[in-house]
Each structure stands twice: as structure tokens, then as C-alpha cells.
């Protein structure tokens, strides 16, 4: 299990930027921001959160047992740990490829993972994660958000939610190091893929909007989508969900 130092900052620009300091943060350490003023999401988007109401943090891991070609496994266990955390509170969630976490058609969690590669393995990874916990009102331009509170009507202790995640992630991380850990992780990830087996709309650059059906995710992280009777593999940024 992980056994790092957890640092809580009243205010921080980006927890990923803070956690990038190798002299201060090592394997298992985490930095939590009560207020994150310059949170970063995927595709260069901002991560917007109300101060003190949600959980924004970065967890540092040094998964040197993972070759670069299998780096998507780390994304899988991070997202699965969020799903496990929400399940602990009675909330059933799914993973929208690559690692957004959804409840129904609404986003409750996003993450930005940044890797440092050395000699063909993952030397260090920063798992920047934002979970909407108690926020009930969001800016109009934020697409389809939800929070644990809007889903259940209950208010949660943010630090307790983090502690639950930390335990869930530690268990997933330890399982991944076992001989069958990769296969086990991929099986669990596939079981909770958002829109798996259901026709839906997607946007493919250069082709426009298409109707496709997700058939799975390959070991390299490519999304397998059946379009017009043919299964095609898409990397990050090569396909977008239309909600």
C-alpha cells in the first residue's frame, strides 16, 4: 500500500506544477489544494472548482515496473480508483475514455496525468485529479457537470474522500504489480467503460460527426470503435464524444 506524505495547501496554482518538485515529492506523496487557481485539464482546458468544496490534488508515483508501452495501465487504475471511491459512497460511476469519470451522462471527475520517462520505463508520474464533491452550482460554460452532492443530496468531508481514494488507489497499484495485474486491470476497466456496446455519436477530425459503437480499449490505450461495420482504433485527440 502507498505510504507517503500528504501536504494540504490553502491555495495553489496547479497541484501538478507543485508536485513536479522532485526535491519535495516522491513516490506515494500527494499535494491537495483547498483552492486551486490555475488547474489544468486535458486538451489545454482549465479545471474550474469552487474553493473548499471539491477535491483537487496530485498524487506522485514512480512506477518503474511499467514499460512506456504499457503506460495506459496507470491511467486505468487511477480512473478505477475514483470509481471505487464513489462506489464506497453508494455512487455507481463509469469511465469515459480515457479517464474522465461519469455518472450517467454527467462528469464528476477529470484528471491530467503527466509522465517522466527514463530508459524505457515510467520513472515518475503525476496524477492530477479533480473530483466534484460538494459543489452544486457550476459556470454555464462548464459542460455537463455533477458532483457527489448533486447526485445524493449529501454533504461530504473532502479530506475523507481523499483518504478513501488513497486507499483505493493503493490497492489498485499493488494489484497491478502482480503477475496477472495488467490483465486484471484491463478487465475491470473494460467492465465500466462509458457507452460500451451502445451506439453513440462521435466527432472524428477530417470526417465530421459519425455514429459508432465502442467495442473496447486496446492494451496501448486506443479506443476501439465500430463505425460502418468496421472496428477502428483511435488515439487521444483522434476522436471526441458528442454528448
CSV table of C-alpha atoms in Angstrom, one decimal:
chain,number,residue,atom,x,y,z
A,1,UNK,CA,0.0,0.0,0.0
A,2,UNK,CA,1.1,3.6,-0.5
A,3,UNK,CA,2.6,5.3,2.5
A,4,UNK,CA,3.5,8.8,1.5
A,5,UNK,CA,3.3,12.3,2.9
A,6,UNK,CA,0.1,14.2,2.3
A,7,UNK,CA,0.5,18.0,2.1
A,8,UNK,CA,-2.5,20.3,2.1
A,9,UNK,CA,-2.1,23.8,0.7
A,10,UNK,CA,-4.7,26.6,1.3
A,11,UNK,CA,-4.0,27.9,-2.2
A,12,UNK,CA,-2.1,26.6,-5.2
A,13,UNK,CA,-1.8,27.5,-8.8
A,14,UNK,CA,-1.6,23.9,-10.2
A,15,UNK,CA,-1.1,20.9,-7.9
A,16,UNK,CA,0.7,19.1,-10.8
A,17,UNK,CA,3.2,22.0,-11.0
A,18,UNK,CA,3.7,21.9,-7.3
A,19,UNK,CA,4.2,18.1,-7.2
A,20,UNK,CA,6.7,18.3,-10.0
A,21,UNK,CA,9.4,19.3,-7.5
A,22,UNK,CA,11.4,16.1,-7.0
A,23,UNK,CA,13.2,17.5,-4.0
A,24,UNK,CA,9.9,17.7,-2.1
A,25,UNK,CA,7.6,15.0,-3.5
A,26,UNK,CA,8.4,11.3,-4.1
A,27,UNK,CA,6.6,8.1,-4.5
A,28,UNK,CA,3.3,8.0,-2.7
A,29,UNK,CA,3.3,11.7,-1.7
A,30,UNK,CA,0.3,13.9,-2.6
A,31,UNK,CA,-0.5,17.6,-2.6
A,32,UNK,CA,-4.0,18.7,-2.0
A,33,UNK,CA,-5.2,22.3,-2.8
A,34,UNK,CA,-8.1,23.8,-0.9
A,35,UNK,CA,-8.2,26.4,-3.6
A,36,UNK,CA,-6.6,25.7,-7.0
A,37,UNK,CA,-6.3,28.9,-9.1
A,38,UNK,CA,-4.7,27.6,-12.3
A,39,UNK,CA,-5.9,24.0,-12.5
A,40,UNK,CA,-5.2,22.3,-15.8
A,41,UNK,CA,-7.2,19.6,-17.6
A,42,UNK,CA,-6.8,17.6,-20.8
A,43,UNK,CA,-6.6,19.3,-24.2
A,44,UNK,CA,-5.4,22.5,-22.5
A,45,UNK,CA,-8.7,23.1,-20.8
A,46,UNK,CA,-8.9,24.7,-17.4
A,47,UNK,CA,-10.2,22.8,-14.4
A,48,UNK,CA,-12.7,25.0,-12.6
A,49,UNK,CA,-13.5,24.3,-9.0
A,50,UNK,CA,-15.1,26.2,-6.1
A,51,UNK,CA,-12.6,26.7,-3.3
A,52,UNK,CA,-13.0,24.3,-0.4
A,53,UNK,CA,-16.0,22.5,-2.0
A,54,UNK,CA,-14.2,19.9,-4.1
A,55,UNK,CA,-11.2,17.7,-4.0
A,56,UNK,CA,-8.2,18.8,-6.2
A,57,UNK,CA,-4.9,17.1,-5.8
A,58,UNK,CA,-1.9,15.5,-7.4
A,59,UNK,CA,-0.6,12.1,-6.4
A,60,UNK,CA,3.1,11.2,-7.2
A,61,UNK,CA,4.0,7.7,-8.1
A,62,UNK,CA,7.2,6.1,-9.5
A,63,UNK,CA,6.0,3.1,-11.4
A,64,UNK,CA,9.4,1.9,-12.8
A,65,UNK,CA,8.0,-1.6,-13.3
A,66,UNK,CA,5.8,-0.3,-16.1
A,67,UNK,CA,7.4,-0.1,-19.6
A,68,UNK,CA,6.5,3.0,-21.6
A,69,UNK,CA,4.3,0.9,-24.0
A,70,UNK,CA,2.0,0.0,-21.0
A,71,UNK,CA,1.6,3.5,-19.5
A,72,UNK,CA,-2.1,3.4,-20.1
A,73,UNK,CA,-2.4,0.9,-17.3
A,74,UNK,CA,-1.6,3.7,-14.9
A,75,UNK,CA,-4.4,5.8,-16.3
A,76,UNK,CA,-6.7,2.9,-16.0
A,77,UNK,CA,-6.0,2.3,-12.3
A,78,UNK,CA,-6.3,6.0,-11.5
A,79,UNK,CA,-9.8,6.1,-13.0
A,80,UNK,CA,-10.8,2.8,-11.5
A,81,UNK,CA,-9.7,4.1,-8.1
A,82,UNK,CA,-12.1,7.0,-8.5
A,83,UNK,CA,-14.9,4.6,-9.5
A,84,UNK,CA,-14.1,2.5,-6.4
A,85,UNK,CA,-14.1,5.6,-4.2
A,86,UNK,CA,-17.5,6.7,-5.5
A,87,UNK,CA,-18.8,3.2,-5.0
A,88,UNK,CA,-17.8,3.4,-1.4
A,89,UNK,CA,-20.3,6.2,-1.1
A,90,UNK,CA,-23.0,4.4,-3.0
A,91,UNK,CA,-22.5,6.1,-6.3
A,92,UNK,CA,-22.2,3.9,-9.4
A,93,UNK,CA,-19.9,5.5,-12.0
A,94,UNK,CA,-18.3,4.7,-15.4
A,95,UNK,CA,-15.1,5.7,-17.1
A,96,UNK,CA,-15.4,7.9,-20.2
A,97,UNK,CA,-12.3,7.1,-22.2
A,98,UNK,CA,-9.6,8.0,-21.5
A,99,UNK,CA,-10.0,8.7,-17.8
A,100,UNK,CA,-12.9,11.1,-17.1
A,101,UNK,CA,-15.4,9.6,-14.6
A,102,UNK,CA,-19.1,9.9,-15.4
A,103,UNK,CA,-22.3,9.2,-13.6
A,104,UNK,CA,-24.9,8.8,-16.2
A,105,UNK,CA,-24.1,11.5,-18.8
A,106,UNK,CA,-22.5,13.9,-16.3
A,107,UNK,CA,-18.9,14.4,-15.4
A,108,UNK,CA,-17.9,14.1,-11.8
A,109,UNK,CA,-14.2,13.7,-12.1
A,110,UNK,CA,-11.4,14.7,-14.6
A,111,UNK,CA,-7.7,14.1,-14.5
A,112,UNK,CA,-4.4,15.1,-16.1
A,113,UNK,CA,-1.6,12.6,-16.0
A,114,UNK,CA,2.0,13.7,-16.8
A,115,UNK,CA,4.8,11.2,-17.1
A,116,UNK,CA,8.6,11.3,-16.9
A,117,UNK,CA,10.2,8.6,-19.0
A,118,UNK,CA,13.6,7.1,-18.4
A,119,UNK,CA,15.3,4.1,-20.0
A,120,UNK,CA,12.0,2.8,-21.5
A,121,UNK,CA,10.0,2.9,-18.2
A,122,UNK,CA,7.8,5.2,-16.3
A,123,UNK,CA,10.2,6.9,-13.9
A,124,UNK,CA,7.7,9.2,-12.4
A,125,UNK,CA,4.1,10.1,-12.9
A,126,UNK,CA,1.9,13.0,-11.7
A,127,UNK,CA,-1.7,12.1,-11.3
A,128,UNK,CA,-3.6,15.4,-11.2
A,129,UNK,CA,-7.2,14.6,-10.2
A,130,UNK,CA,-10.3,16.7,-9.6
A,131,UNK,CA,-13.4,15.2,-8.0
A,132,UNK,CA,-16.5,17.4,-7.7
A,133,UNK,CA,-17.6,16.7,-4.1
A,134,UNK,CA,-19.9,19.4,-2.6
A,135,UNK,CA,-20.3,22.0,-5.4
A,136,UNK,CA,-23.8,22.5,-6.5
A,137,UNK,CA,-23.6,25.4,-8.9
A,138,UNK,CA,-21.2,25.5,-11.9
A,139,UNK,CA,-20.4,28.1,-14.6
A,140,UNK,CA,-22.7,27.8,-17.6
A,141,UNK,CA,-19.8,27.1,-19.9
A,142,UNK,CA,-18.7,24.0,-18.0
A,143,UNK,CA,-20.2,21.0,-19.9
A,144,UNK,CA,-22.5,18.5,-18.2
A,145,UNK,CA,-21.0,18.7,-14.6
A,146,UNK,CA,-22.2,17.0,-11.5
A,147,UNK,CA,-20.9,16.4,-8.0
A,148,UNK,CA,-21.3,13.8,-5.3
A,149,UNK,CA,-23.6,16.2,-3.5
A,150,UNK,CA,-25.9,16.9,-6.5
A,151,UNK,CA,-26.1,13.1,-7.1
A,152,UNK,CA,-27.0,12.2,-3.5
A,153,UNK,CA,-28.1,15.4,-1.7
A,154,UNK,CA,-25.5,14.7,1.0
A,155,UNK,CA,-22.5,16.8,2.0
A,156,UNK,CA,-19.1,15.1,2.3
A,157,UNK,CA,-15.9,15.7,4.2
A,158,UNK,CA,-13.4,16.4,1.4
A,159,UNK,CA,-10.4,15.0,3.2
A,160,UNK,CA,-12.3,11.8,3.9
A,161,UNK,CA,-13.0,11.4,0.2
A,162,UNK,CA,-9.3,11.8,-0.5
A,163,UNK,CA,-8.3,9.2,2.2
A,164,UNK,CA,-10.8,6.8,0.6
A,165,UNK,CA,-9.3,7.4,-2.8
A,166,UNK,CA,-5.8,7.0,-1.5
A,167,UNK,CA,-6.6,3.6,-0.1
A,168,UNK,CA,-8.4,2.5,-3.3
A,169,UNK,CA,-5.6,3.6,-5.5
A,170,UNK,CA,-3.0,1.9,-3.3
A,171,UNK,CA,-4.9,-1.3,-3.6
A,172,UNK,CA,-5.2,-1.0,-7.4
A,173,UNK,CA,-1.5,-0.1,-7.6
A,174,UNK,CA,-0.4,-3.1,-5.6
A,175,UNK,CA,-2.6,-5.4,-7.7
A,176,UNK,CA,-1.1,-4.0,-10.9
A,177,UNK,CA,2.4,-5.1,-9.7
A,178,UNK,CA,1.3,-8.7,-9.5
A,179,UNK,CA,2.0,-11.1,-12.4
A,180,UNK,CA,-1.6,-11.0,-13.7
A,181,UNK,CA,-2.1,-7.4,-12.7
A,182,UNK,CA,-2.3,-6.0,-16.2
A,183,UNK,CA,-5.0,-8.4,-17.4
A,184,UNK,CA,-7.0,-7.9,-14.2
A,185,UNK,CA,-6.8,-4.1,-14.5
A,186,UNK,CA,-7.8,-4.2,-18.2
A,187,UNK,CA,-10.8,-6.5,-17.4
A,188,UNK,CA,-12.0,-4.2,-14.7
A,189,UNK,CA,-11.6,-1.1,-16.8
A,190,UNK,CA,-13.5,-2.6,-19.7
A,191,UNK,CA,-16.4,-3.5,-17.4
A,192,UNK,CA,-17.1,0.1,-16.6
A,193,UNK,CA,-16.4,1.9,-19.9
A,194,UNK,CA,-19.0,4.6,-20.6
A,195,UNK,CA,-21.1,3.8,-23.7
A,196,UNK,CA,-19.6,0.3,-24.2
A,197,UNK,CA,-21.6,-1.6,-26.7
A,198,UNK,CA,-24.1,1.2,-27.2
A,199,UNK,CA,-24.3,3.3,-30.5
A,200,UNK,CA,-23.4,6.9,-29.9
A,201,UNK,CA,-22.3,10.0,-31.7
A,202,UNK,CA,-18.6,10.9,-32.1
A,203,UNK,CA,-16.6,13.6,-33.9
A,204,UNK,CA,-13.7,12.4,-35.9
A,205,UNK,CA,-11.4,15.2,-37.2
A,206,UNK,CA,-11.5,15.3,-41.0
A,207,UNK,CA,-14.6,13.2,-41.2
A,208,UNK,CA,-17.1,15.1,-39.0
A,209,UNK,CA,-19.8,13.5,-36.9
A,210,UNK,CA,-20.2,9.8,-37.1
A,211,UNK,CA,-22.3,7.1,-35.3
A,212,UNK,CA,-20.2,4.4,-33.7
A,213,UNK,CA,-20.2,1.7,-31.1
A,214,UNK,CA,-17.4,1.3,-28.6
A,215,UNK,CA,-16.1,-2.3,-28.6
A,216,UNK,CA,-13.3,-2.0,-26.1
A,217,UNK,CA,-9.9,-0.5,-25.4
A,218,UNK,CA,-6.6,-2.0,-26.7
A,219,UNK,CA,-3.6,-2.5,-24.4
A,220,UNK,CA,-1.9,0.6,-25.8
A,221,UNK,CA,-5.0,2.7,-24.8
A,222,UNK,CA,-6.5,3.1,-28.3
A,223,UNK,CA,-10.3,3.2,-28.2
A,224,UNK,CA,-11.9,0.5,-30.4
A,225,UNK,CA,-14.9,1.9,-32.2
A,226,UNK,CA,-17.1,0.1,-34.7
A,227,UNK,CA,-18.1,2.6,-37.5
A,228,UNK,CA,-20.0,1.4,-40.6
A,229,UNK,CA,-19.3,-2.2,-39.8
A,230,UNK,CA,-15.5,-1.8,-39.3
A,231,UNK,CA,-13.7,-1.6,-35.9
A,232,UNK,CA,-11.2,1.2,-35.9
A,233,UNK,CA,-8.6,2.2,-33.2
A,234,UNK,CA,-8.4,5.8,-32.1
A,235,UNK,CA,-5.7,7.5,-30.0
A,236,UNK,CA,-6.3,10.5,-27.7
A,237,UNK,CA,-7.3,13.6,-29.7
A,238,UNK,CA,-8.3,11.4,-32.8
A,239,UNK,CA,-11.9,11.1,-31.7
A,240,UNK,CA,-14.3,13.0,-29.4
A,241,UNK,CA,-17.6,12.1,-27.8
A,242,UNK,CA,-20.6,14.1,-28.8
A,243,UNK,CA,-22.9,14.3,-25.8
